[in-house]
Coordinates of N, CA and C and ligand atoms in Angstrom, one line a residue:
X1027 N 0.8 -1.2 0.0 CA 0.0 0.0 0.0 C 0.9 1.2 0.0
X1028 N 0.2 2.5 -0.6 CA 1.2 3.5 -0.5 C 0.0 4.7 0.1
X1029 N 0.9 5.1 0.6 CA 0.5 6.6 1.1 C 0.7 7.7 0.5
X1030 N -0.7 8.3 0.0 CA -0.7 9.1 -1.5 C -1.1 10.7 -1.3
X1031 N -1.7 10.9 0.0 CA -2.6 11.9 0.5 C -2.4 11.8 2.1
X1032 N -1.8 12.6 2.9 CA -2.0 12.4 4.8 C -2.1 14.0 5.2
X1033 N -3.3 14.0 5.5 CA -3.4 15.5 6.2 C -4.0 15.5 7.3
X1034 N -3.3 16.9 8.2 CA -4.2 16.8 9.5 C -5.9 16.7 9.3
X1035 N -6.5 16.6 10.1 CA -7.9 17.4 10.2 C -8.1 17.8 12.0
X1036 N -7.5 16.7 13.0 CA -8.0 17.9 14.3 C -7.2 17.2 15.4
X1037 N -7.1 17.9 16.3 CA -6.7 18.0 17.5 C -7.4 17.9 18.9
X1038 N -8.0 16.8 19.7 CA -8.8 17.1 20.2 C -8.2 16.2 21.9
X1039 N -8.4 17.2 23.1 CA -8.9 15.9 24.3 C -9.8 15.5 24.8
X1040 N -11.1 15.4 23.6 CA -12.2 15.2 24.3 C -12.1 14.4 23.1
X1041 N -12.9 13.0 23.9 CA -13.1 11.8 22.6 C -14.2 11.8 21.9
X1042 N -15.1 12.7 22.4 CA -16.5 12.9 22.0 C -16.3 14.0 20.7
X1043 N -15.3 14.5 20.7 CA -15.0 15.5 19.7 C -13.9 15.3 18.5
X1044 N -13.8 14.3 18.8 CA -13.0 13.6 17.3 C -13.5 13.3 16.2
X1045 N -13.2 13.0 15.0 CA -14.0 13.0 13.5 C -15.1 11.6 14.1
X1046 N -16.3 11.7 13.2 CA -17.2 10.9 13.4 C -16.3 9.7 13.1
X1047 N -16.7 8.2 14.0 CA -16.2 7.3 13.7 C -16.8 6.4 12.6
X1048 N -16.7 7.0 11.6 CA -17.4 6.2 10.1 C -16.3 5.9 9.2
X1049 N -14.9 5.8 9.6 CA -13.9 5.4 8.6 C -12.8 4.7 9.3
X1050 N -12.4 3.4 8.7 CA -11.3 2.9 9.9 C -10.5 3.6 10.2
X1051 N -9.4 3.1 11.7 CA -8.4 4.2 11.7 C -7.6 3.3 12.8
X1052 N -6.2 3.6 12.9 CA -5.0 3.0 13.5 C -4.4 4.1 14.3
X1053 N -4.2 3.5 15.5 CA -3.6 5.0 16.1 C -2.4 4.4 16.8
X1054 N -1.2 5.0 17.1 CA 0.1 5.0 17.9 C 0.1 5.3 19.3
X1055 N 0.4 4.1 20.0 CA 0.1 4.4 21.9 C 1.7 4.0 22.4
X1056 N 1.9 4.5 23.5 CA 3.5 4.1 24.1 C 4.1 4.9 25.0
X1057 N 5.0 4.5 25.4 CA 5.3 5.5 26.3 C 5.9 6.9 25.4
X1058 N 5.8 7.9 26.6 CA 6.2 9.5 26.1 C 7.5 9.1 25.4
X1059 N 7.8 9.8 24.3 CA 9.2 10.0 23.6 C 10.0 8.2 22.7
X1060 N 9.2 7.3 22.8 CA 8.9 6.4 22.3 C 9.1 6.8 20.5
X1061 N 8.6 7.3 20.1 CA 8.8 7.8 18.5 C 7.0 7.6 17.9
X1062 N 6.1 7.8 18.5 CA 4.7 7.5 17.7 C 4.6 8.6 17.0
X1063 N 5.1 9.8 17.3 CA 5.1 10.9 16.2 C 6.1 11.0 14.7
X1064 N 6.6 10.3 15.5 CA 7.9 10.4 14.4 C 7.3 9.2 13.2
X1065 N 6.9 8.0 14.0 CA 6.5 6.6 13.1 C 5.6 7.7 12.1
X1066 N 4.3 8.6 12.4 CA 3.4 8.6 11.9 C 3.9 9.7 10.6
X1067 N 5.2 10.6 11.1 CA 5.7 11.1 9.6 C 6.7 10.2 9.0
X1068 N 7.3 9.5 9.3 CA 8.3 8.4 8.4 C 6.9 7.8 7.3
X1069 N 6.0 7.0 8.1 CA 4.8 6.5 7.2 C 4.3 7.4 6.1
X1070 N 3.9 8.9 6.8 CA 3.6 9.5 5.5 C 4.5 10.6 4.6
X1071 N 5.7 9.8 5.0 CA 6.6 11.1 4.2 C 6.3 12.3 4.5
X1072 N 6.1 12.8 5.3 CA 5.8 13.9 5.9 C 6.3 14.3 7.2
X1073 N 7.8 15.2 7.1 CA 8.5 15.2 8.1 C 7.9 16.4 9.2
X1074 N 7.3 16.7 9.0 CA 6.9 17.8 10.0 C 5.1 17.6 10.5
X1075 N 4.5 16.5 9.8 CA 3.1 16.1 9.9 C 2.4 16.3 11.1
X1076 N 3.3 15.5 12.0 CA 3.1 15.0 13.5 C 4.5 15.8 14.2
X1077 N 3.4 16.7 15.0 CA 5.2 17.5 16.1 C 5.7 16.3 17.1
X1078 N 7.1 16.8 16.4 CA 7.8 15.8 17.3 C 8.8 16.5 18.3
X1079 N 9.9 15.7 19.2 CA 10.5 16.4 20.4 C 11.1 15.1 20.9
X1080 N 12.8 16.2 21.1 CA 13.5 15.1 21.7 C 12.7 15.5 23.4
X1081 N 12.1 16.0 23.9 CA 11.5 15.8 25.3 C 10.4 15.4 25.4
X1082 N 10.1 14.5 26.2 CA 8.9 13.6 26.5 C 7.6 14.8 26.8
X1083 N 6.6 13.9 26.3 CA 5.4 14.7 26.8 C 4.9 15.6 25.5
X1084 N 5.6 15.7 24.4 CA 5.5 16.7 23.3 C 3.6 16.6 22.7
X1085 N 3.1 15.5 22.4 CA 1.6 15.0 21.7 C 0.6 15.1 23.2
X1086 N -0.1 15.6 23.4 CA -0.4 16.4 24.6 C -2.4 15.8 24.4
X1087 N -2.5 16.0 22.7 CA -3.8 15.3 22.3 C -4.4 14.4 21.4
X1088 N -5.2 14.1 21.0 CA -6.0 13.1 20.1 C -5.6 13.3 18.7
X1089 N -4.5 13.0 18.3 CA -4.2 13.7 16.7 C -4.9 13.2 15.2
X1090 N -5.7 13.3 15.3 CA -6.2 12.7 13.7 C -5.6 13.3 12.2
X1091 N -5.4 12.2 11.3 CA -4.5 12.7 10.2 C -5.4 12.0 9.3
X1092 N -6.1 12.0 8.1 CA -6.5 11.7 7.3 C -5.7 10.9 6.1
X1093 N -5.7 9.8 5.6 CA -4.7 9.4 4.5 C -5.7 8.9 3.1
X1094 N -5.2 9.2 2.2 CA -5.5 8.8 1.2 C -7.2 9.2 0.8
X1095 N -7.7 10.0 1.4 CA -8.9 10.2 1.9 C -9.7 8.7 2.5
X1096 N -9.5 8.2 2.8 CA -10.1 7.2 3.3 C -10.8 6.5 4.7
X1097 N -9.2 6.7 5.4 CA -9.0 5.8 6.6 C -8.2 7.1 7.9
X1098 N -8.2 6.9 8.7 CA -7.0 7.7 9.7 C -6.2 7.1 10.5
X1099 N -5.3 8.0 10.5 CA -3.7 7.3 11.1 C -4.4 8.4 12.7
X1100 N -3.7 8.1 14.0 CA -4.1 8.9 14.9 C -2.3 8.8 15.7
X1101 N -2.1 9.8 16.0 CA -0.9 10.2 17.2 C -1.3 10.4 18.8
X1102 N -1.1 9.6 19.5 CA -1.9 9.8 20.5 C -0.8 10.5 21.9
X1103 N -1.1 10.9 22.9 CA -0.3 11.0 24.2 C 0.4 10.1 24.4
X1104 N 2.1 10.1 25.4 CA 2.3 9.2 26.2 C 1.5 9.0 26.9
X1105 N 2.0 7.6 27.4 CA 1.6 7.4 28.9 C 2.4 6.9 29.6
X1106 N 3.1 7.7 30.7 CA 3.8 7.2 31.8 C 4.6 8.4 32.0
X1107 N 4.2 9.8 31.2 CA 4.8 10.7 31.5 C 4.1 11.9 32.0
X1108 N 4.4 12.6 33.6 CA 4.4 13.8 33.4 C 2.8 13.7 34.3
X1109 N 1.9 12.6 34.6 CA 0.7 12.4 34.8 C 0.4 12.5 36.6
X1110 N -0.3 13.4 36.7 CA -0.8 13.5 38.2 C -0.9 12.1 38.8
X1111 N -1.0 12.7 40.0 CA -1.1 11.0 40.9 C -2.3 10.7 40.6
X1112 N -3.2 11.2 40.8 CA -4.7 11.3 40.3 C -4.8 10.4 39.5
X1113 N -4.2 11.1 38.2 CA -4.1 10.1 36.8 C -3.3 8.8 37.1
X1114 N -2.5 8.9 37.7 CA -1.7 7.4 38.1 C -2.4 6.4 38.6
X1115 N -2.8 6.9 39.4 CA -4.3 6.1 40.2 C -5.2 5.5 39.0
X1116 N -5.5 6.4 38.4 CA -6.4 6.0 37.4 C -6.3 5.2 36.8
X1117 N -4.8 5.0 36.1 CA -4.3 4.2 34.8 C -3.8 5.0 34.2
X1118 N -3.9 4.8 33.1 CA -2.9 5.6 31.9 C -2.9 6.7 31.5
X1119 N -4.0 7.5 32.0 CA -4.9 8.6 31.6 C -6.0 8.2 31.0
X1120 N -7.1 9.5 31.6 CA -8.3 9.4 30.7 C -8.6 9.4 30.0
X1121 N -7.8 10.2 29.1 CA -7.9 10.3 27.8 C -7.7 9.2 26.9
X1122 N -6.4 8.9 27.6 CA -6.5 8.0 26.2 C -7.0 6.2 26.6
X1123 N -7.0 6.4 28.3 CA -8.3 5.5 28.7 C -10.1 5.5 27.7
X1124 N -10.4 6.1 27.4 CA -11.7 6.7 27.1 C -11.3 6.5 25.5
X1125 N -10.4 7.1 24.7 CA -10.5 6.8 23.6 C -10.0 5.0 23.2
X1126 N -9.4 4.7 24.0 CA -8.9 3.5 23.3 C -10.3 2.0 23.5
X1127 N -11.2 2.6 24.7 CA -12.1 2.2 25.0 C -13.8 2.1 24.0
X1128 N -13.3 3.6 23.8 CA -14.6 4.0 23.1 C -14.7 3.9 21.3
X1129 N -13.3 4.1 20.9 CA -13.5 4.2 19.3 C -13.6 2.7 18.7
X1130 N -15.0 3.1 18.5 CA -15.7 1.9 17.5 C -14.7 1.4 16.5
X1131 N -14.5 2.5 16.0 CA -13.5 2.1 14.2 C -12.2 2.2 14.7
X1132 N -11.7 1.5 15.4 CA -10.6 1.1 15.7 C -9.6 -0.2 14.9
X1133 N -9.3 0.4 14.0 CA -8.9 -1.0 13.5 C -7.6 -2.2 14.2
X1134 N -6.9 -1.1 14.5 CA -5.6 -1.7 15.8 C -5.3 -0.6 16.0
X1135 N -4.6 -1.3 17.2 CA -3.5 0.0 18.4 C -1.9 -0.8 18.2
X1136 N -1.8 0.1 17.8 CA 0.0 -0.3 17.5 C 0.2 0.5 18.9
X1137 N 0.9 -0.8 20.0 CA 1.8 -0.2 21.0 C 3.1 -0.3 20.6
X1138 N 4.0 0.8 20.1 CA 5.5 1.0 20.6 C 6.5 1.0 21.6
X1139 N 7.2 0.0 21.7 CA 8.1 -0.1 22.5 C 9.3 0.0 22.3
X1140 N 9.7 0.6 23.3 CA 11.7 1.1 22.4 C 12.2 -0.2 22.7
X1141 N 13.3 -0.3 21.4 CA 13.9 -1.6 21.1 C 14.9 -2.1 21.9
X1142 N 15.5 -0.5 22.1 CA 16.7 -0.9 23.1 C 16.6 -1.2 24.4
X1143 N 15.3 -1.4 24.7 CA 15.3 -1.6 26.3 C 14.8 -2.9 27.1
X1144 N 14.8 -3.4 28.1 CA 14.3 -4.7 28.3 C 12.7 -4.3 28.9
X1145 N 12.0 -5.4 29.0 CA 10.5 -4.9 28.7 C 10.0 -4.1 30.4
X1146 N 9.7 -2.6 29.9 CA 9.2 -2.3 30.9 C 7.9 -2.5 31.5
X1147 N 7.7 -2.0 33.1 CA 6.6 -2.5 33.7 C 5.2 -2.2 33.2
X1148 N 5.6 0.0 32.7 CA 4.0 0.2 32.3 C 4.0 -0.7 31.2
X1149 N 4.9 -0.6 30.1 CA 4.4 -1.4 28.6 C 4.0 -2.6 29.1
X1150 N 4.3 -3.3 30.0 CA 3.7 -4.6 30.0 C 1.9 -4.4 30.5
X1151 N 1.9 -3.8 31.7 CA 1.0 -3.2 32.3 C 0.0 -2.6 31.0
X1152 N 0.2 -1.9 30.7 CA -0.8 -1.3 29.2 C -1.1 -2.5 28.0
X1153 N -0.2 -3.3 27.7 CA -0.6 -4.4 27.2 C -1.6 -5.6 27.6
X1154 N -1.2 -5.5 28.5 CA -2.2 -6.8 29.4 C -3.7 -5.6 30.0
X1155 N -3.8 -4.4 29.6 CA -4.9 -4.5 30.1 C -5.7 -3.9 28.2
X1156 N -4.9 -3.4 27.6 CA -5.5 -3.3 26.4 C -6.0 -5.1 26.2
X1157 N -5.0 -5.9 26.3 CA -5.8 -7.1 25.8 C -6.7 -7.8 26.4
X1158 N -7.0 -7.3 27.9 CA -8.2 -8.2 28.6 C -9.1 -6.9 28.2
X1159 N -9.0 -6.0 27.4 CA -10.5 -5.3 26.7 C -10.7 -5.6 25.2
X1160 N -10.1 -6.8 25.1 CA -9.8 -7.0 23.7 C -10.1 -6.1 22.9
X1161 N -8.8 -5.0 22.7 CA -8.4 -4.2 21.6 C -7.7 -4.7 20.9
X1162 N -7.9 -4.6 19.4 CA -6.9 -5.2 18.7 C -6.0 -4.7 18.5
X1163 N -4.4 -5.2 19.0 CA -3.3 -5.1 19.0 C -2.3 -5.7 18.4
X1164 N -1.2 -4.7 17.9 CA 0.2 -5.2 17.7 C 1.2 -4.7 18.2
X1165 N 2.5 -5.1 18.3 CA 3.7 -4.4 19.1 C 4.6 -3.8 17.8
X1166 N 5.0 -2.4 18.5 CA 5.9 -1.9 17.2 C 7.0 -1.6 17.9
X1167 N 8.7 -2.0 17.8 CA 9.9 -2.2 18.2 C 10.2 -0.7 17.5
X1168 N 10.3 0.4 18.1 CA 10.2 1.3 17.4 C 12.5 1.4 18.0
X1169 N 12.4 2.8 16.9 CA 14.4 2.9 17.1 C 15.2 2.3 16.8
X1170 N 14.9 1.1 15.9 CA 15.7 0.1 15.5 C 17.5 0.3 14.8
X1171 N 17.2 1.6 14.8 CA 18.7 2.1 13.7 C 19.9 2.3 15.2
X1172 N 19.1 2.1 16.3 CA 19.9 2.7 17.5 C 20.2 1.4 18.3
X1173 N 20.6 -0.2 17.6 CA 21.2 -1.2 18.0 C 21.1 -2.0 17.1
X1174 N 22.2 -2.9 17.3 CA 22.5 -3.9 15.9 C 21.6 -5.2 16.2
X1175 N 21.7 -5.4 15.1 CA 20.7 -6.7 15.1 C 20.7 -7.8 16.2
X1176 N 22.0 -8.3 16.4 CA 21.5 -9.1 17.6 C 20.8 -8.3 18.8
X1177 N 21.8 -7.2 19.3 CA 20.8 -6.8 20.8 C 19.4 -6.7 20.6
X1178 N 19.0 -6.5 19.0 CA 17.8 -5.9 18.8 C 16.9 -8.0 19.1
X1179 N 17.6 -8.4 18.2 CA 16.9 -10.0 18.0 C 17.0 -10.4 20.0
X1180 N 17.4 -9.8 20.7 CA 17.9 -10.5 22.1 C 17.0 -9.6 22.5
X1181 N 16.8 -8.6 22.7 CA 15.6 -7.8 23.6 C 14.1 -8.4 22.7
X1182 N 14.3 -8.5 21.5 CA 12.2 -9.1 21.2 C 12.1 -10.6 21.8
X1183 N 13.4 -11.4 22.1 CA 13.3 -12.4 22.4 C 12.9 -12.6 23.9
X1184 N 13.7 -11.3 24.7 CA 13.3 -11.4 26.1 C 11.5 -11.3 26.5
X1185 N 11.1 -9.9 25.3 CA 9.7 -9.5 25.2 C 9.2 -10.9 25.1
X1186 N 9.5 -11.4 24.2 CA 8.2 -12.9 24.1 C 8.3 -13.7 24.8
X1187 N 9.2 -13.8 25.8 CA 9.2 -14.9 26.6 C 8.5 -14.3 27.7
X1188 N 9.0 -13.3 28.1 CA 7.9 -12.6 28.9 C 6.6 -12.3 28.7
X1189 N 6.1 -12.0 27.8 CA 4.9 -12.1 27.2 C 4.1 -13.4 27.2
X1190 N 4.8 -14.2 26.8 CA 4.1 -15.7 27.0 C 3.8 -16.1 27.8
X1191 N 4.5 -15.5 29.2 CA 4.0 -15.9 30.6 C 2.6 -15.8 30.9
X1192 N 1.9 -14.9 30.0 CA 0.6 -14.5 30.5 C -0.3 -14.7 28.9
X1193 N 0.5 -14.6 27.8 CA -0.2 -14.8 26.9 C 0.1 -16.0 25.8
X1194 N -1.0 -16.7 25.3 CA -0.8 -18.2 24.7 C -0.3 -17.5 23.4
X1195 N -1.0 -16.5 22.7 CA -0.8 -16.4 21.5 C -0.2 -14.9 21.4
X1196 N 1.1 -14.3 20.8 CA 1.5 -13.1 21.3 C 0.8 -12.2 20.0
X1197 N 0.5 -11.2 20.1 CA 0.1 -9.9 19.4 C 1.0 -9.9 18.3
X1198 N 0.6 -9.7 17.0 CA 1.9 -9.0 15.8 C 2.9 -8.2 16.5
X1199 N 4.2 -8.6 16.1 CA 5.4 -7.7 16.5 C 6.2 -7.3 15.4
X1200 N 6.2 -5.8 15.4 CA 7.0 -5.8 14.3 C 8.0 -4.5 14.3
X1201 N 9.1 -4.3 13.6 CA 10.4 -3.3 13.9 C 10.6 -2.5 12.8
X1202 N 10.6 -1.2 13.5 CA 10.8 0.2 13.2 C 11.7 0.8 13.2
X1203 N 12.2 1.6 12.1 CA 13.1 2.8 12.2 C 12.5 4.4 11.6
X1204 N 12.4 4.9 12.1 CA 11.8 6.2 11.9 C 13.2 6.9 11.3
X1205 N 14.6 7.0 11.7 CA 15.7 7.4 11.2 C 16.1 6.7 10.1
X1206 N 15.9 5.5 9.4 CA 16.2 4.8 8.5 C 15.1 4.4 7.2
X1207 N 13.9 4.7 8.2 CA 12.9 4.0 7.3 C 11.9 2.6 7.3
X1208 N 13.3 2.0 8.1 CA 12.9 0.4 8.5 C 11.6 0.2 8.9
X1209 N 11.0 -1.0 8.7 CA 10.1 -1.7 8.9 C 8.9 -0.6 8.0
X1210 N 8.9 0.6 7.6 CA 7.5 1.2 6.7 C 6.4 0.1 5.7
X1211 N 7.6 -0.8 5.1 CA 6.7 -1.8 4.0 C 5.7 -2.6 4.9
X1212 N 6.4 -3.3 5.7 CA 5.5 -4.2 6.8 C 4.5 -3.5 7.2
X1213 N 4.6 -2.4 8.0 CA 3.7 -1.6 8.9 C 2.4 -1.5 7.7
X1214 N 2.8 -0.9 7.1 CA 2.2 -0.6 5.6 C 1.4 -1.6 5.1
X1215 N 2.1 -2.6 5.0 CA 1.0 -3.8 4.2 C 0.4 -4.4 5.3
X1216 N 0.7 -4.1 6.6 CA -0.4 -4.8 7.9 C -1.7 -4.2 8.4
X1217 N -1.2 -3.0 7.8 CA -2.4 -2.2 8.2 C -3.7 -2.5 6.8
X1218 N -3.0 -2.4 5.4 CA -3.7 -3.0 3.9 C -4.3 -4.1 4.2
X1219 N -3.8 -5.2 4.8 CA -4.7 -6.4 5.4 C -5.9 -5.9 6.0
X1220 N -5.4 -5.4 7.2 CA -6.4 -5.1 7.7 C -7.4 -4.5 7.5
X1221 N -7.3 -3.6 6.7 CA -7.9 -2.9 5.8 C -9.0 -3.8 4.6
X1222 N -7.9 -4.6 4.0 CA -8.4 -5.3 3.2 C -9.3 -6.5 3.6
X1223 N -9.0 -6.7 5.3 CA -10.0 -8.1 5.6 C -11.5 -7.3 6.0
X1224 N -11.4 -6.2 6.0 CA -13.0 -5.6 6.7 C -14.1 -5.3 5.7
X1225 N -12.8 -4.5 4.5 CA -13.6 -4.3 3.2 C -14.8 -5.5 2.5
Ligands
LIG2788 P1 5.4 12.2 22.9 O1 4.6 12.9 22.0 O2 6.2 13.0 23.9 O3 4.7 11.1 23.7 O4 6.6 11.4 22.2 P2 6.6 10.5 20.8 O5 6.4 9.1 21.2 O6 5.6 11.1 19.8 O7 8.1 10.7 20.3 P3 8.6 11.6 19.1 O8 8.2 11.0 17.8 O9 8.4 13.0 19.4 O10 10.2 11.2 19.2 C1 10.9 11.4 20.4 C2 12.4 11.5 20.0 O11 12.9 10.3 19.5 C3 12.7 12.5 18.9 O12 13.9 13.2 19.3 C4 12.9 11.7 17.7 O13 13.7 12.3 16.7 C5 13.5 10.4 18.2 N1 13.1 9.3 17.4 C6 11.9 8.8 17.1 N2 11.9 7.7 16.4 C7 13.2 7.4 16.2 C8 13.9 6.4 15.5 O14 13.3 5.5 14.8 N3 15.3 6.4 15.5 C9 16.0 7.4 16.1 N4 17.3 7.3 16.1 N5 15.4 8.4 16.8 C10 14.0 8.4 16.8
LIG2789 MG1 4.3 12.6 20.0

């Protein structure tokens, strides 16, 4: 699949005020500074699409992008940064508690996880509770140009063994470079399936 047309249309922290949910759409969840802004301009060749920042906390709201006229790509808030205790208590925040809950035309939630690191508590924590609300999910190994292949093949290996502790069958996993490019075809043609199995 190619990406021919990606433009904003809105900015919102109220989920009730996001485009009507009448078109599928894929959105980017992870921790703060993770790269879900950055994934979402590498995908559409559009380097400035989605604000990005080397300091955590930069995507603040609900980002809807329109592609191809069709479908939407969404940039969403961290979570684990910068959040009242309030909100800690809560979970992940409201916000994107409420949206990830509520949007019907959800086609998946690509969670990102940095590659270089060994599996942290929230990511595991946000996974296991997206999947006991059965959201449909995949893992995106985002940063991949920032370690060589083995460390990279030895941290997804730690992730699935850990993962398997709690889950029989693991979520799509797949690896990103936003500095290189890597993994765009895959992302790209997973999202066309899915796309293509609803149609
Ligand atoms: P918040 O909006 O704060 O939640 O962060 P985010 O997840 O949207 O991260 P963002 O895309 O703003 O990227 C954070 C930093 O990581 C920026 O300095 C990016 O340039 C850098 N970055 C993102 N993806 C990659 C990547 O694939 N490789 C490298 N080397 N750097 C990356
Ligand atoms: Mg962002």
């Amino acid at each position: 699949m190619e990406i021919k047309q990606a433009e904003f249309v809105s900015s919102q922290s109220d989920v009730n005020k996001c485009p009507p949910p009448d078109k599928p759409e894929f959105a980017f969840i992870g921790r703060s500074n993770v790269g879900k802004s950055s994934l979402l301009n590498m995908l559409t060749n559009k380097k400035k699409l989605a604000k990005t920042s080397n300091t955590p906390g930069k995507t603040q709201t609900i980002n809807h992008f329109i592609i191809n006229d069709a479908w939407y790509l969404v940039d969403l808030p961290g979570y684990g940064y910068a959040m009242t205790s309030k909100e800690k208590r809560a979970g992940f925040g409201q916000m994107i508690e409420r949206y990830v809950l509520t949007r019907e035309n959800l086609y998946c939630l690509f969670i990102l996880i940095d590659s270089r690191l060994e599996p942290q508590k929230i990511d595991l924590d946000f996974i296991q509770w997206a999947g006991q609300k059965k959201i449909p999910l995949a893992l995106v190994f985002t940063k991949a140009d920032k370690l060589t292949r083995n460390a990279l093949n030895r941290n997804m290996g730690i992730y699935r063994s850990t993962l398997h502790k709690s889950w029989d069958e693991l979520p799509p996993l797949l690896v990103t470079s936003s500095a290189s490019g890597a993994g765009k075809e895959d992302l790209l043609a997973f999202m066309a399936k899915a796309l293509d199995a609803e149609s």
